[in-house]
Coordinates of C-alpha atoms in Angstrom, one line a residue:
M1 CA 0.5 53.5 36.8
H2 CA -2.7 53.8 34.7
P3 CA -5.9 53.3 36.5
A4 CA -7.9 50.2 35.5
Q5 CA -10.6 50.8 33.0
P6 CA -14.0 49.1 33.2
G7 CA -14.1 46.0 31.1
V8 CA -10.3 45.9 30.5
T9 CA -8.1 43.3 32.3
F10 CA -4.4 43.0 32.3
P11 CA -2.3 39.8 32.7
A12 CA -0.5 39.4 36.0
M13 CA 3.2 40.1 36.1
G14 CA 5.4 37.2 35.0
T15 CA 2.6 35.4 33.1
A16 CA 2.5 35.1 29.3
T17 CA -0.6 35.4 27.2
Q18 CA -1.5 32.5 24.9
T19 CA -2.9 33.3 21.6
S20 CA -4.1 31.0 18.9
P21 CA -2.1 31.0 15.7
P22 CA -3.7 32.9 12.8
A23 CA -5.9 30.8 10.7
S24 CA -3.7 31.6 7.7
I25 CA -0.9 29.5 9.0
A26 CA -3.0 26.7 10.5
P27 CA -3.1 23.4 8.5
P28 CA -6.3 23.5 6.3
D29 CA -9.1 21.0 7.0
R30 CA -9.5 20.4 3.2
I31 CA -7.2 20.8 0.3
A32 CA -8.7 21.8 -3.0
L33 CA -6.1 19.7 -4.9
I34 CA -7.3 16.5 -3.2
D35 CA -11.0 17.3 -3.7
I36 CA -10.4 18.1 -7.4
L37 CA -8.5 14.8 -7.9
R38 CA -11.2 12.8 -6.2
G39 CA -13.8 14.5 -8.4
L40 CA -11.9 13.6 -11.5
V41 CA -11.6 10.0 -10.4
I42 CA -15.4 9.8 -9.9
V43 CA -16.0 11.1 -13.4
I44 CA -13.6 8.5 -14.8
M45 CA -15.3 5.7 -12.8
A46 CA -18.7 6.8 -14.1
L47 CA -17.2 6.6 -17.6
D48 CA -16.1 3.0 -17.1
H49 CA -19.3 1.9 -15.5
T50 CA -21.3 3.5 -18.4
R51 CA -19.2 1.6 -20.9
E52 CA -19.8 -1.7 -19.1
F53 CA -23.6 -1.3 -18.9
T54 CA -24.3 0.4 -22.2
H55 CA -21.7 -1.3 -24.6
A56 CA -23.7 -4.2 -26.0
S57 CA -20.7 -6.4 -26.6
G58 CA -18.6 -5.1 -23.7
W59 CA -18.5 -8.4 -22.0
A60 CA -17.7 -10.4 -25.1
F61 CA -14.1 -9.4 -25.4
N62 CA -11.3 -7.6 -23.5
P63 CA -11.4 -3.9 -24.3
L64 CA -7.6 -3.8 -23.6
S65 CA -6.9 -6.4 -26.3
P66 CA -6.4 -5.5 -30.0
E67 CA -8.8 -8.4 -30.8
G68 CA -12.2 -6.7 -31.2
S69 CA -11.3 -3.4 -29.4
T70 CA -10.5 0.1 -30.7
P71 CA -8.1 2.8 -29.4
L72 CA -11.0 4.8 -28.0
L73 CA -12.5 1.8 -26.2
Y74 CA -9.0 0.9 -24.9
A75 CA -8.6 4.4 -23.5
T76 CA -11.9 4.4 -21.7
R77 CA -11.0 1.1 -20.0
W78 CA -7.3 1.7 -19.4
I79 CA -7.7 5.1 -17.7
T80 CA -9.9 3.5 -15.0
H81 CA -6.7 1.7 -13.7
L82 CA -5.9 5.0 -12.0
C83 CA -9.2 5.2 -10.0
A84 CA -8.8 2.7 -7.2
P85 CA -5.1 3.4 -6.4
T86 CA -5.9 7.2 -6.3
F87 CA -8.8 6.8 -4.0
V88 CA -7.0 4.4 -1.6
F89 CA -3.8 6.6 -1.6
L90 CA -5.8 9.8 -1.0
A91 CA -7.6 8.1 1.9
G92 CA -4.3 7.6 3.6
V93 CA -3.3 11.2 2.8
S94 CA -6.6 12.5 4.4
I95 CA -6.0 10.5 7.5
R96 CA -2.5 12.0 7.8
I97 CA -3.9 15.5 7.4
Q98 CA -6.3 14.8 10.2
A99 CA -3.4 13.8 12.4
I100 CA -1.5 16.9 11.5
N101 CA -4.5 19.0 12.4
G102 CA -4.5 17.6 15.9
R103 CA -6.7 14.6 15.8
T104 CA -4.2 11.9 16.9
G105 CA -3.9 8.8 19.1
L106 CA -6.8 6.8 20.2
P107 CA -9.5 9.2 19.1
L108 CA -8.2 9.1 15.5
A109 CA -7.7 5.3 15.6
R110 CA -11.2 4.8 16.9
R111 CA -12.6 7.1 14.2
I112 CA -10.9 5.4 11.2
A113 CA -11.4 1.9 12.5
S114 CA -15.2 2.4 13.1
R115 CA -15.5 3.9 9.6
G116 CA -13.6 0.9 8.2
L117 CA -16.0 -1.5 9.8
W118 CA -18.9 0.4 8.5
L119 CA -17.6 0.2 4.9
I120 CA -17.0 -3.5 5.2
F121 CA -20.6 -4.0 6.5
L122 CA -22.0 -2.0 3.5
E123 CA -19.9 -4.1 1.1
L124 CA -21.2 -7.4 2.6
T125 CA -24.8 -6.3 2.7
L126 CA -26.3 -3.5 0.7
I127 CA -23.7 -3.3 -2.0
G128 CA -23.6 -7.0 -2.5
F129 CA -27.4 -7.1 -2.8
L130 CA -27.4 -4.3 -5.3
W131 CA -25.3 -6.4 -7.7
S132 CA -28.0 -9.0 -8.3
F133 CA -31.1 -7.9 -6.3
S134 CA -31.5 -11.5 -5.1
I135 CA -31.0 -13.4 -1.8
P136 CA -28.7 -15.2 -1.4
F137 CA -26.6 -13.0 -3.7
L138 CA -23.3 -12.8 -5.4
Q139 CA -20.6 -11.2 -3.3
F140 CA -18.1 -8.9 -5.0
W141 CA -15.6 -7.8 -2.4
Q142 CA -14.1 -4.7 -4.2
V143 CA -12.6 -1.4 -3.4
I144 CA -15.1 -0.5 -0.6
W145 CA -14.1 -3.7 1.2
A146 CA -10.4 -3.0 0.6
I147 CA -10.6 0.6 1.9
G148 CA -12.5 -0.6 5.0
W149 CA -9.9 -3.2 5.9
S150 CA -7.0 -0.8 5.1
M151 CA -8.5 1.8 7.5
I152 CA -8.7 -0.8 10.3
L153 CA -5.1 -1.8 9.8
L154 CA -3.9 1.7 9.5
A155 CA -5.5 2.5 12.8
G156 CA -2.7 0.5 14.4
L157 CA 0.0 2.4 12.5
I158 CA -0.9 5.9 13.5
F159 CA 0.7 5.4 16.9
L160 CA 4.1 5.1 15.2
P161 CA 6.1 7.7 13.3
P162 CA 4.7 8.3 9.8
I163 CA 8.0 7.2 8.3
V164 CA 7.2 3.7 9.6
S165 CA 4.0 3.7 7.6
L166 CA 5.8 4.9 4.5
I167 CA 8.4 2.1 4.8
I168 CA 5.8 -0.6 5.5
G169 CA 3.6 0.6 2.6
G170 CA 6.5 0.7 0.2
V171 CA 7.6 -2.8 1.1
I172 CA 4.1 -4.2 0.7
V173 CA 3.6 -2.6 -2.7
V174 CA 7.0 -3.7 -4.0
A175 CA 6.5 -7.2 -2.6
S176 CA 2.9 -7.6 -3.8
T177 CA 4.1 -9.1 -7.0
A178 CA 6.0 -11.8 -5.2
S179 CA 2.8 -12.9 -3.5
L180 CA 1.5 -14.1 -6.8
A181 CA 4.1 -16.9 -6.7
A182 CA 2.6 -18.2 -3.5
P183 CA 0.6 -21.5 -3.8
P184 CA -3.1 -20.8 -4.2
D185 CA -3.8 -23.0 -1.2
L186 CA -1.1 -21.6 1.0
L187 CA -3.6 -20.2 3.6
G188 CA -6.7 -21.8 2.1
P189 CA -9.3 -19.2 1.2
L190 CA -7.4 -16.6 3.1
T191 CA -4.7 -16.6 0.4
G192 CA -7.1 -14.9 -2.0
I193 CA -8.6 -12.6 0.6
I194 CA -5.2 -11.4 1.9
F195 CA -2.8 -11.6 -1.0
R196 CA -4.6 -11.9 -4.3
G197 CA -8.1 -11.9 -5.7
V198 CA -9.7 -15.3 -6.3
S199 CA -13.2 -16.6 -6.5
I200 CA -14.3 -18.5 -3.5
L201 CA -17.3 -20.8 -3.6
P202 CA -19.0 -20.9 -0.2
S203 CA -21.1 -23.9 1.0
F204 CA -24.5 -22.3 0.7
E205 CA -26.5 -22.7 -2.6
N206 CA -26.9 -20.1 -5.4
A207 CA -24.2 -17.8 -4.1
A208 CA -20.6 -17.1 -4.7
I209 CA -17.9 -14.7 -3.4
F210 CA -15.5 -13.0 -5.7
V211 CA -12.5 -11.3 -3.9
V212 CA -11.6 -8.7 -6.4
Y213 CA -9.5 -6.5 -4.1
P214 CA -7.3 -8.4 -1.6
I215 CA -6.6 -6.7 1.6
L216 CA -2.8 -6.6 2.0
P217 CA -1.7 -4.9 -1.3
W218 CA -4.3 -2.2 -0.9
F219 CA -3.4 -1.6 2.7
G220 CA 0.1 -0.9 1.4
V221 CA -1.2 1.8 -0.9
M222 CA -3.1 3.5 1.9
A223 CA -0.1 3.2 4.2
L224 CA 2.0 5.0 1.5
G225 CA -0.6 7.7 1.4
Y226 CA -0.5 8.2 5.1
G227 CA 3.3 8.2 5.2
A228 CA 3.5 10.8 2.4
G229 CA 0.5 12.9 3.4
H230 CA 2.7 15.8 4.7
I231 CA 3.8 16.5 1.2
F232 CA 0.3 17.8 0.4
L233 CA 0.6 20.5 3.0
S234 CA 4.0 21.7 1.8
P235 CA 4.1 25.1 0.0
R236 CA 6.2 23.3 -2.6
R237 CA 3.8 20.4 -3.1
S238 CA 3.3 20.9 -6.8
H239 CA 7.0 20.8 -7.4
L240 CA 7.6 17.8 -5.1
L241 CA 4.7 15.8 -6.5
A242 CA 5.9 16.5 -10.1
I243 CA 9.4 15.2 -9.2
I244 CA 8.0 12.1 -7.5
G245 CA 5.6 11.4 -10.3
L246 CA 8.2 11.7 -13.0
A247 CA 10.6 9.5 -11.0
M248 CA 7.9 6.8 -10.6
L249 CA 7.1 6.9 -14.3
A250 CA 10.8 6.5 -15.2
A251 CA 11.0 3.6 -12.8
F252 CA 8.0 2.0 -14.4
L253 CA 9.6 2.2 -17.9
I254 CA 12.9 0.9 -16.6
L255 CA 11.1 -2.2 -15.2
R256 CA 8.5 -2.6 -17.9
L257 CA 10.4 -2.2 -21.2
P258 CA 12.8 -5.1 -20.6
N259 CA 9.9 -7.1 -19.1
L260 CA 11.5 -7.4 -15.8
P261 CA 9.6 -9.0 -12.9
G262 CA 6.8 -6.7 -11.8
D263 CA 3.7 -7.6 -13.7
P264 CA 2.4 -11.1 -14.5
R265 CA 1.6 -10.1 -18.1
P266 CA 4.6 -9.2 -20.3
W267 CA 4.1 -6.8 -23.1
A268 CA 4.5 -7.9 -26.8
P269 CA 5.1 -6.0 -30.0
H270 CA 2.2 -5.7 -32.6
A271 CA 2.0 -4.7 -36.2
D272 CA 0.2 -1.5 -35.2
A273 CA 2.3 0.9 -33.3
F274 CA -0.6 2.0 -31.1
W275 CA -1.2 -1.6 -29.9
T276 CA 2.5 -2.0 -29.1
I277 CA 2.4 1.0 -26.9
A278 CA -0.9 -0.1 -25.5
S279 CA 0.6 -3.5 -24.6
I280 CA 3.4 -1.8 -22.7
F281 CA 0.9 0.1 -20.5
D282 CA -1.6 -2.8 -20.2
V283 CA -0.6 -3.8 -16.7
T284 CA -2.6 -5.8 -14.3
K285 CA -5.2 -3.6 -12.7
N286 CA -5.7 -5.4 -9.3
P287 CA -3.0 -7.1 -7.2

């Protein structure tokens, strides 16, 4: 038996030492792929907003329509369709990564719900004011509003297995088109807030509310992101995401080319081949 040395301790017999896993195998707090994708989306959004505020006749016609538009103008508008779905989906992915990293249960639910409330507050106050710089002001309830409500709703799903979130999100996204058939007054003003965007005229003077991003369809996108978030931690994520992406594009063409139900605007052939292809991809931006 070796004598004890100063400053050195030995575990008692029958006990096991606990060591933390090496940092190399711990789930990362941030994933470069997600940050890069978010950065690209911000650049695209800046491009779209620049087009709207600097193009003199940008509000006079639809840049996605062949009447008055050009292929370049069409491209700068169409590519922005990817922005909001990407941001909302990645928000769900990020919340799932937080859960995998150990922040689960009530602390995580409280964290995302409080942040969601804060986003809604900003949309209803500061962001609304910045649209017109007047009081009372026009209210445009857009993607910040939708992300806020989606985070609050997702706070209730994190107590369930992620597969539940994936299924619920998929059902909501697939069924969102069916909600367009609902009568506009089905739930009064709530129809537009929950299912589809409509303009709502409140009772006070010189103000209006425009619900651009309804709550339920965008919550479905975030729930999908949460349910599929583990894919972004897989060593084979590039391969898996490529397969899923190609499958989704194939499903889109299968539904879109014969003008099957799925978008309220059917595509139509044009004399110019570009505008025929553009019509196929000109789908409704917001649910």
